[in-house]
Amino acid sequence: MHNVRQVVDDLYWIGYNDHRTHLFESIHPIPEGVSYNSYVLLDEKTVLFDTVEWDFCREFLENLEYVLDGRPLDYIVINHWEPDHAASLQEVLLRHPESEVISTEKGFYFMTQFGFKADKRITVDSGDTLSTGKHEFAFVKIPMVHWPEPMVTLDTTNGVLFSADAFGSFKALDGKLFADEVDFDKDWLSEARRYYTNIVGKYGPHVQQVLAAAAKLPIKILCPLHGPIWRENLGYILDKYDKWSSYTPEDNGVMIVYGSMYGNTANAAQLLASEIVKRGHTDVTVWDVAETHCSYLISEAFRVGHIILASPTYNLGVFPPMKDFLNDMVALNVQQRTVGILENGTWAPNSGLEMRKIIDQMFEMYYLNAEVSFMSSVDKNGKKAIEDLADAVIESVKKQA
């Protein structure tokens, strides 16, 4: 049975909500699922905007045929060629060989790499337009958000922006198509942040360019390829994207990330959390680096302004899961954060020095003027060092408030 929803007037959502996939891109856990958004416009000419992941092609085609209701499909716009959005294209073309496929030059190059074929193509560049009757569309390329080939498509008639992977989110829609139908701040923000920071986070400067261009466009509705549609309070999500893409801390929070083999470094991390909260700052989160998927740690690193890293020394280096997290921070361009170091070692504490070597590869990272180094377990001297580190955190937090 078809499952569609009207977006505005003659525009319909025909996507799919996926609760079967466990790892997005075979990397990131999606315990609450994810949506693949596709849209159909019924004008004098009909237009399909993107498709869905191959596994859900049958349901998608049923939705498409229901909305078309016997009409031909004139155009297929592919804004982004990742297979979770373009994989069903060939099946659509088998049923609608009359369709002309619209994309960028780079997009069509990627199309052939994936083994797709489209005989009728329209290659567009930024500034090109298309009329479908009542509606006029403008195309804008957005390279490296987050692949080289994406574009966005703006319906200049009603202000609908088909935004590709921009403004997307993990989590299935489950009937709630619009952001104003949910408590986004409470129930969706963390998954939107985790999606952006891990999928797009590396390319902040490119996103900043897109946001600057978008500010000049008459956008009224954001239709992303994942997550809810924004038809109200666009400033909310635009502000979040501005912060995330400029690497500005979203909140003046403190995350404490620890690795611990026998519980002693974990104890030190919990002591530090208690000391910070006792001093009046309650936005403190504590994470076990070995038990937490790195995508959640990266998301929190983008949210907060202070990151405390607590690691035992392992083979004279950094505890391996902590090293993986730090390398992910480098890869995803985390920057403009204040860092505290807490190291442990039974005979030669060295993890602090090795963590600094990785942190120093990042941009505009600042160290607190207090560090903690202890042997095996926290003693009185270690407890005093933790208290001093808590004082340094509070002093820094107040400066950034």
CSV table of C-alpha atoms in Angstrom, one decimal:
chain,number,residue,atom,x,y,z
A,1,MET,CA,0.0,0.0,0.0
A,2,HIS,CA,1.3,3.4,-0.9
A,3,ASN,CA,2.5,5.8,1.8
A,4,VAL,CA,2.7,9.4,0.6
A,5,ARG,CA,2.2,12.9,2.1
A,6,GLN,CA,1.5,16.2,0.5
A,7,VAL,CA,4.2,18.8,1.2
A,8,VAL,CA,2.6,21.9,-0.5
A,9,ASP,CA,0.0,22.3,-3.3
A,10,ASP,CA,1.2,19.9,-6.0
A,11,LEU,CA,4.3,18.5,-4.3
A,12,TYR,CA,4.4,15.1,-2.6
A,13,TRP,CA,6.8,13.2,-0.4
A,14,ILE,CA,7.1,9.6,-1.6
A,15,GLY,CA,10.1,8.4,0.4
A,16,TYR,CA,10.7,5.5,2.8
A,17,ASN,CA,11.4,5.1,6.5
A,18,ASP,CA,14.1,2.6,7.2
A,19,HIS,CA,14.2,0.7,10.5
A,20,ARG,CA,16.0,-2.3,9.0
A,21,THR,CA,19.5,-0.9,8.5
A,22,HIS,CA,21.7,-0.9,11.6
A,23,LEU,CA,24.7,1.0,10.3
A,24,PHE,CA,24.4,4.1,8.0
A,25,GLU,CA,27.1,3.9,5.4
A,26,SER,CA,28.1,0.7,7.3
A,27,ILE,CA,29.7,2.9,9.9
A,28,HIS,CA,27.2,4.9,12.0
A,29,PRO,CA,24.6,3.3,14.3
A,30,ILE,CA,21.1,4.4,13.5
A,31,PRO,CA,19.0,2.8,16.3
A,32,GLU,CA,16.1,5.0,15.5
A,33,GLY,CA,16.3,4.5,11.8
A,34,VAL,CA,16.6,7.0,8.9
A,35,SER,CA,14.4,8.3,6.2
A,36,TYR,CA,15.2,8.5,2.5
A,37,ASN,CA,13.2,11.4,1.1
A,38,SER,CA,12.1,11.6,-2.5
A,39,TYR,CA,9.6,14.1,-3.9
A,40,VAL,CA,7.2,14.4,-6.9
A,41,LEU,CA,5.9,17.6,-8.4
A,42,LEU,CA,2.7,17.4,-10.5
A,43,ASP,CA,2.7,20.5,-12.8
A,44,GLU,CA,2.1,20.7,-16.5
A,45,LYS,CA,5.3,18.6,-16.5
A,46,THR,CA,5.9,16.0,-13.8
A,47,VAL,CA,9.2,15.9,-11.8
A,48,LEU,CA,10.8,13.3,-9.5
A,49,PHE,CA,13.4,14.7,-7.1
A,50,ASP,CA,15.9,11.9,-6.2
A,51,THR,CA,15.1,8.3,-5.4
A,52,VAL,CA,15.7,6.0,-2.4
A,53,GLU,CA,18.1,3.3,-1.2
A,54,TRP,CA,17.8,0.1,-3.4
A,55,ASP,CA,16.5,-2.1,-0.6
A,56,PHE,CA,13.3,0.0,-0.5
A,57,CYS,CA,12.8,0.4,-4.2
A,58,ARG,CA,9.6,-1.6,-4.3
A,59,GLU,CA,7.7,0.6,-1.8
A,60,PHE,CA,9.1,3.7,-3.5
A,61,LEU,CA,7.9,2.7,-6.9
A,62,GLU,CA,4.5,2.0,-5.5
A,63,ASN,CA,4.4,5.5,-4.1
A,64,LEU,CA,5.6,7.0,-7.3
A,65,GLU,CA,3.0,5.3,-9.5
A,66,TYR,CA,0.2,6.2,-7.0
A,67,VAL,CA,1.1,9.9,-7.2
A,68,LEU,CA,1.6,9.9,-11.0
A,69,ASP,CA,-1.8,8.1,-11.4
A,70,GLY,CA,-1.1,7.2,-15.0
A,71,ARG,CA,0.7,10.4,-16.0
A,72,PRO,CA,4.1,10.2,-17.7
A,73,LEU,CA,7.2,11.2,-15.7
A,74,ASP,CA,8.8,14.0,-17.6
A,75,TYR,CA,11.9,14.8,-15.5
A,76,ILE,CA,14.1,13.2,-12.9
A,77,VAL,CA,16.3,15.5,-10.9
A,78,ILE,CA,19.2,13.9,-9.1
A,79,ASN,CA,20.6,16.3,-6.7
A,80,HIS,CA,23.1,13.8,-5.2
A,81,TRP,CA,24.4,10.6,-6.6
A,82,GLU,CA,25.2,8.6,-3.4
A,83,PRO,CA,23.4,5.3,-3.8
A,84,ASP,CA,21.1,5.9,-0.8
A,85,HIS,CA,19.5,8.5,-3.1
A,86,ALA,CA,20.1,7.4,-6.6
A,87,ALA,CA,20.2,3.6,-6.5
A,88,SER,CA,16.6,3.2,-7.6
A,89,LEU,CA,17.0,5.4,-10.7
A,90,GLN,CA,17.4,2.5,-13.2
A,91,GLU,CA,14.2,0.9,-12.0
A,92,VAL,CA,12.4,4.2,-12.5
A,93,LEU,CA,13.8,4.6,-16.0
A,94,LEU,CA,12.7,1.0,-16.9
A,95,ARG,CA,9.2,2.1,-16.1
A,96,HIS,CA,9.5,5.6,-17.5
A,97,PRO,CA,11.8,5.6,-20.5
A,98,GLU,CA,10.3,8.9,-21.5
A,99,SER,CA,12.0,10.7,-18.5
A,100,GLU,CA,14.8,13.1,-19.0
A,101,VAL,CA,17.4,13.0,-16.2
A,102,ILE,CA,18.7,16.3,-14.9
A,103,SER,CA,22.0,16.6,-13.0
A,104,THR,CA,25.5,18.2,-13.0
A,105,GLU,CA,28.3,17.2,-15.3
A,106,LYS,CA,30.1,15.7,-12.3
A,107,GLY,CA,26.9,13.9,-11.3
A,108,PHE,CA,26.6,12.2,-14.6
A,109,TYR,CA,30.2,11.1,-14.4
A,110,PHE,CA,29.5,9.5,-11.1
A,111,MET,CA,26.3,8.0,-12.6
A,112,THR,CA,28.3,6.0,-15.1
A,113,GLN,CA,30.7,4.9,-12.4
A,114,PHE,CA,27.8,3.3,-10.5
A,115,GLY,CA,26.8,1.5,-13.7
A,116,PHE,CA,23.6,3.5,-14.3
A,117,LYS,CA,22.4,4.5,-17.8
A,118,ALA,CA,20.3,7.4,-18.9
A,119,ASP,CA,19.9,8.1,-22.6
A,120,LYS,CA,18.0,11.4,-22.1
A,121,ARG,CA,20.1,13.8,-20.1
A,122,ILE,CA,20.1,17.5,-19.3
A,123,THR,CA,23.3,18.7,-17.8
A,124,VAL,CA,22.9,21.8,-15.7
A,125,ASP,CA,25.2,24.3,-14.0
A,126,SER,CA,24.7,26.9,-11.3
A,127,GLY,CA,22.2,29.5,-12.6
A,128,ASP,CA,20.5,27.3,-15.1
A,129,THR,CA,16.7,27.2,-14.9
A,130,LEU,CA,13.8,24.9,-15.9
A,131,SER,CA,10.1,25.7,-16.3
A,132,THR,CA,7.6,22.9,-15.8
A,133,GLY,CA,4.5,25.1,-16.3
A,134,LYS,CA,3.5,27.1,-13.2
A,135,HIS,CA,6.8,26.3,-11.5
A,136,GLU,CA,10.3,27.7,-12.3
A,137,PHE,CA,13.4,25.9,-11.0
A,138,ALA,CA,16.9,27.2,-10.5
A,139,PHE,CA,19.9,24.9,-10.0
A,140,VAL,CA,22.9,25.7,-7.8
A,141,LYS,CA,26.0,23.4,-7.5
A,142,ILE,CA,27.2,22.8,-3.9
A,143,PRO,CA,30.5,20.9,-4.4
A,144,MET,CA,32.0,19.2,-1.3
A,145,VAL,CA,28.8,19.2,0.7
A,146,HIS,CA,29.8,16.5,1.1
A,147,TRP,CA,30.7,15.0,-2.3
A,148,PRO,CA,32.1,16.8,-5.3
A,149,GLU,CA,28.9,16.6,-7.4
A,150,PRO,CA,25.8,17.7,-5.4
A,151,MET,CA,23.5,20.5,-6.3
A,152,VAL,CA,20.4,22.0,-4.8
A,153,THR,CA,17.2,22.8,-6.7
A,154,LEU,CA,15.1,25.9,-5.8
A,155,ASP,CA,11.5,26.2,-6.8
A,156,THR,CA,11.5,30.0,-7.2
A,157,THR,CA,7.7,29.9,-7.5
A,158,ASN,CA,7.0,28.8,-4.0
A,159,GLY,CA,10.4,28.9,-2.2
A,160,VAL,CA,10.9,25.2,-1.8
A,161,LEU,CA,14.5,24.2,-1.7
A,162,PHE,CA,15.5,20.6,-2.5
A,163,SER,CA,18.6,20.7,-0.4
A,164,ALA,CA,20.3,17.3,-1.0
A,165,ASP,CA,22.1,16.1,2.1
A,166,ALA,CA,22.1,19.6,3.7
A,167,PHE,CA,19.8,20.0,6.6
A,168,GLY,CA,19.3,16.3,7.0
A,169,SER,CA,19.2,14.1,10.0
A,170,PHE,CA,19.4,10.5,11.2
A,171,LYS,CA,16.1,9.0,12.5
A,172,ALA,CA,13.1,7.7,10.7
A,173,LEU,CA,10.1,10.1,10.2
A,174,ASP,CA,7.5,7.6,11.2
A,175,GLY,CA,4.6,9.7,9.9
A,176,LYS,CA,5.9,13.0,11.2
A,177,LEU,CA,7.0,14.6,8.0
A,178,PHE,CA,7.5,18.2,9.2
A,179,ALA,CA,9.9,19.5,11.8
A,180,ASP,CA,7.0,21.4,13.4
A,181,GLU,CA,5.2,18.1,14.0
A,182,VAL,CA,7.9,17.0,16.5
A,183,ASP,CA,9.7,18.5,19.5
A,184,PHE,CA,12.8,18.9,17.4
A,185,ASP,CA,15.0,20.4,20.2
A,186,LYS,CA,14.2,17.5,22.5
A,187,ASP,CA,13.8,14.5,20.2
A,188,TRP,CA,15.7,15.3,17.0
A,189,LEU,CA,18.5,17.8,17.5
A,190,SER,CA,21.1,15.3,18.8
A,191,GLU,CA,20.5,13.0,15.7
A,192,ALA,CA,20.6,16.0,13.3
A,193,ARG,CA,23.9,17.1,14.9
A,194,ARG,CA,25.3,13.6,14.8
A,195,TYR,CA,24.3,13.3,11.1
A,196,TYR,CA,25.9,16.7,10.2
A,197,THR,CA,29.1,16.4,12.2
A,198,ASN,CA,30.0,12.9,11.0
A,199,ILE,CA,28.8,13.1,7.4
A,200,VAL,CA,29.4,16.7,6.5
A,201,GLY,CA,31.5,18.1,9.4
A,202,LYS,CA,34.8,18.0,7.6
A,203,TYR,CA,33.6,20.4,5.0
A,204,GLY,CA,32.6,23.4,7.1
A,205,PRO,CA,34.1,26.1,4.8
A,206,HIS,CA,32.0,24.7,1.9
A,207,VAL,CA,28.9,24.7,4.0
A,208,GLN,CA,29.6,28.3,5.0
A,209,GLN,CA,29.7,29.3,1.4
A,210,VAL,CA,26.3,27.6,0.8
A,211,LEU,CA,24.8,29.3,3.8
A,212,ALA,CA,26.0,32.7,2.5
A,213,ALA,CA,24.4,32.0,-0.9
A,214,ALA,CA,21.2,30.6,0.7
A,215,ALA,CA,20.8,33.9,2.6
A,216,LYS,CA,20.2,35.7,-0.7
A,217,LEU,CA,17.6,33.2,-1.9
A,218,PRO,CA,13.8,33.4,-1.3
A,219,ILE,CA,13.7,30.1,0.6
A,220,LYS,CA,10.5,29.2,2.5
A,221,ILE,CA,10.7,25.4,2.8
A,222,LEU,CA,13.7,23.1,3.2
A,223,CYS,CA,13.2,19.6,1.7
A,224,PRO,CA,16.3,17.5,2.6
A,225,LEU,CA,17.1,14.0,1.6
A,226,HIS,CA,17.0,12.7,5.2
A,227,GLY,CA,14.9,13.8,8.1
A,228,PRO,CA,12.0,16.2,8.4
A,229,ILE,CA,11.0,19.0,6.1
A,230,TRP,CA,11.3,22.6,7.5
A,231,ARG,CA,8.4,24.8,6.7
A,232,GLU,CA,8.5,27.0,9.9
A,233,ASN,CA,11.3,28.6,11.9
A,234,LEU,CA,14.0,28.0,9.3
A,235,GLY,CA,16.2,30.3,11.3
A,236,TYR,CA,16.6,27.6,14.0
A,237,ILE,CA,18.2,25.0,11.8
A,238,LEU,CA,20.1,27.6,9.8
A,239,ASP,CA,21.6,28.9,13.0
A,240,LYS,CA,22.6,25.4,14.0
A,241,TYR,CA,24.3,24.8,10.6
A,242,ASP,CA,26.1,28.1,10.9
A,243,LYS,CA,27.5,27.1,14.3
A,244,TRP,CA,28.4,23.6,13.2
A,245,SER,CA,30.0,24.6,9.9
A,246,SER,CA,32.0,27.5,11.5
A,247,TYR,CA,33.1,25.1,14.3
A,248,THR,CA,31.6,27.5,16.9
A,249,PRO,CA,30.6,25.6,20.1
A,250,GLU,CA,26.9,25.2,20.2
A,251,ASP,CA,26.9,25.2,24.1
A,252,ASN,CA,29.3,26.2,26.8
A,253,GLY,CA,29.5,22.6,27.9
A,254,VAL,CA,32.2,20.2,29.0
A,255,MET,CA,32.6,16.7,27.8
A,256,ILE,CA,34.9,14.3,29.6
A,257,VAL,CA,36.0,11.4,27.5
A,258,TYR,CA,37.9,8.6,29.2
A,259,GLY,CA,39.5,5.2,28.5
A,260,SER,CA,40.0,2.9,31.3
A,261,MET,CA,41.3,-0.7,31.5
A,262,TYR,CA,40.8,-1.4,35.2
A,263,GLY,CA,38.5,1.4,36.3
A,264,ASN,CA,41.1,3.8,37.7
A,265,THR,CA,41.1,6.3,34.9
A,266,ALA,CA,37.3,6.1,34.9
A,267,ASN,CA,37.3,6.9,38.6
A,268,ALA,CA,39.5,10.0,37.9
A,269,ALA,CA,37.0,11.1,35.1
A,270,GLN,CA,34.1,10.8,37.5
A,271,LEU,CA,36.0,12.7,40.2
A,272,LEU,CA,36.6,15.5,37.8
A,273,ALA,CA,33.0,15.6,36.7
A,274,SER,CA,31.9,15.9,40.3
A,275,GLU,CA,34.4,18.7,41.1
A,276,ILE,CA,33.2,20.7,38.0
A,277,VAL,CA,29.5,20.3,39.0
A,278,LYS,CA,30.3,21.2,42.6
A,279,ARG,CA,31.7,24.5,41.3
A,280,GLY,CA,28.4,25.3,39.7
A,281,HIS,CA,28.7,24.2,36.1
A,282,THR,CA,26.2,21.4,35.3
A,283,ASP,CA,26.6,21.1,31.5
A,284,VAL,CA,29.0,18.1,32.0
A,285,THR,CA,28.8,14.8,30.1
A,286,VAL,CA,31.1,11.8,30.7
A,287,TRP,CA,31.8,9.2,28.0
A,288,ASP,CA,33.6,5.9,28.0
A,289,VAL,CA,35.5,6.0,24.7
A,290,ALA,CA,35.7,2.2,24.5
A,291,GLU,CA,31.9,1.7,24.9
A,292,THR,CA,30.6,4.7,22.9
A,293,HIS,CA,30.5,4.7,19.1
A,294,CYS,CA,32.8,7.5,17.8
A,295,SER,CA,29.9,9.2,15.9
A,296,TYR,CA,28.3,10.1,19.3
A,297,LEU,CA,31.6,11.4,20.6
A,298,ILE,CA,32.2,13.6,17.5
A,299,SER,CA,28.7,15.0,17.8
A,300,GLU,CA,29.3,16.0,21.4
A,301,ALA,CA,32.7,17.5,20.5
A,302,PHE,CA,31.0,19.8,18.0
A,303,ARG,CA,28.4,20.8,20.7
A,304,VAL,CA,30.6,21.7,23.6
A,305,GLY,CA,33.4,24.2,24.0
A,306,HIS,CA,35.6,22.1,26.4
A,307,ILE,CA,36.9,18.6,25.9
A,308,ILE,CA,38.7,16.8,28.6
A,309,LEU,CA,40.6,13.7,27.5
A,310,ALA,CA,41.5,11.1,30.2
A,311,SER,CA,43.6,8.2,28.9
A,312,PRO,CA,45.8,5.5,30.4
A,313,THR,CA,49.2,4.9,28.8
A,314,TYR,CA,49.1,1.8,26.6
A,315,ASN,CA,52.3,0.5,25.1
A,316,LEU,CA,53.9,3.9,25.9
A,317,GLY,CA,51.2,5.5,23.8
A,318,VAL,CA,47.5,6.4,23.9
A,319,PHE,CA,44.8,3.9,24.8
A,320,PRO,CA,43.8,2.7,21.3
A,321,PRO,CA,40.1,3.7,21.4
A,322,MET,CA,41.1,7.2,22.6
A,323,LYS,CA,43.6,7.4,19.8
A,324,ASP,CA,40.8,6.4,17.3
A,325,PHE,CA,38.6,9.2,18.6
A,326,LEU,CA,41.4,11.8,18.4
A,327,ASN,CA,42.2,10.7,14.8
A,328,ASP,CA,38.5,11.1,14.0
A,329,MET,CA,38.6,14.6,15.4
A,330,VAL,CA,41.4,15.4,13.1
A,331,ALA,CA,39.7,13.8,10.1
A,332,LEU,CA,36.4,15.7,10.8
A,333,ASN,CA,38.1,19.0,11.3
A,334,VAL,CA,37.2,19.6,14.9
A,335,GLN,CA,38.7,22.9,16.0
A,336,GLN,CA,38.3,26.0,18.2
A,337,ARG,CA,38.0,23.9,21.4
A,338,THR,CA,39.6,24.2,24.8
A,339,VAL,CA,41.2,20.9,25.9
A,340,GLY,CA,42.2,19.4,29.2
A,341,ILE,CA,44.6,16.4,29.6
A,342,LEU,CA,44.4,13.7,32.2
A,343,GLU,CA,46.9,10.8,31.9
A,344,ASN,CA,47.5,7.6,33.8
A,345,GLY,CA,50.4,5.1,33.7
A,346,THR,CA,51.7,2.5,36.0
A,347,TRP,CA,55.4,2.9,35.3
A,348,ALA,CA,55.8,5.5,32.6
A,349,PRO,CA,52.8,7.9,32.1
A,350,ASN,CA,53.1,9.1,28.5
A,351,SER,CA,49.6,9.3,27.1
A,352,GLY,CA,49.3,13.0,27.7
A,353,LEU,CA,52.3,13.8,25.5
A,354,GLU,CA,51.1,11.5,22.8
A,355,MET,CA,47.6,13.0,22.9
A,356,ARG,CA,49.0,16.4,22.5
A,357,LYS,CA,50.8,15.3,19.3
A,358,ILE,CA,47.5,14.5,17.8
A,359,ILE,CA,45.6,17.5,19.1
A,360,ASP,CA,48.4,19.8,17.8
A,361,GLN,CA,47.3,18.7,14.2
A,362,MET,CA,44.0,20.5,14.7
A,363,PHE,CA,43.3,24.2,14.3
A,364,GLU,CA,42.9,26.7,17.1
A,365,MET,CA,42.9,24.2,20.0
A,366,TYR,CA,43.8,25.6,23.4
A,367,TYR,CA,45.0,23.8,26.4
A,368,LEU,CA,43.9,24.5,30.0
A,369,ASN,CA,46.7,25.6,32.3
A,370,ALA,CA,46.3,22.6,34.5
A,371,GLU,CA,46.9,18.9,33.7
A,372,VAL,CA,46.6,15.7,35.7
A,373,SER,CA,49.2,12.9,35.7
A,374,PHE,CA,49.0,10.0,38.2
A,375,MET,CA,50.4,6.5,38.6
A,376,SER,CA,47.9,3.6,38.5
A,377,SER,CA,45.2,5.1,40.7
A,378,VAL,CA,44.4,8.5,42.2
A,379,ASP,CA,46.0,9.4,45.5
A,380,LYS,CA,45.9,12.6,47.5
A,381,ASN,CA,48.2,14.4,45.1
A,382,GLY,CA,46.2,13.2,42.2
A,383,LYS,CA,43.0,14.4,43.8
A,384,LYS,CA,44.5,17.8,44.3
A,385,ALA,CA,45.5,17.9,40.6
A,386,ILE,CA,42.0,17.0,39.6
A,387,GLU,CA,40.6,19.8,41.8
A,388,ASP,CA,43.1,22.2,40.1
A,389,LEU,CA,41.9,21.0,36.7
A,390,ALA,CA,38.3,21.6,37.7
A,391,ASP,CA,39.2,25.1,38.8
A,392,ALA,CA,40.9,25.7,35.4
A,393,VAL,CA,37.8,24.4,33.6
A,394,ILE,CA,35.5,26.7,35.5
A,395,GLU,CA,37.7,29.7,34.9
A,396,SER,CA,37.8,29.0,31.2
A,397,VAL,CA,34.0,28.3,31.0
A,398,LYS,CA,33.3,31.7,32.6
A,399,LYS,CA,35.5,33.5,30.1
A,400,GLN,CA,33.6,31.9,27.2
A,401,ALA,CA,30.2,32.5,28.7
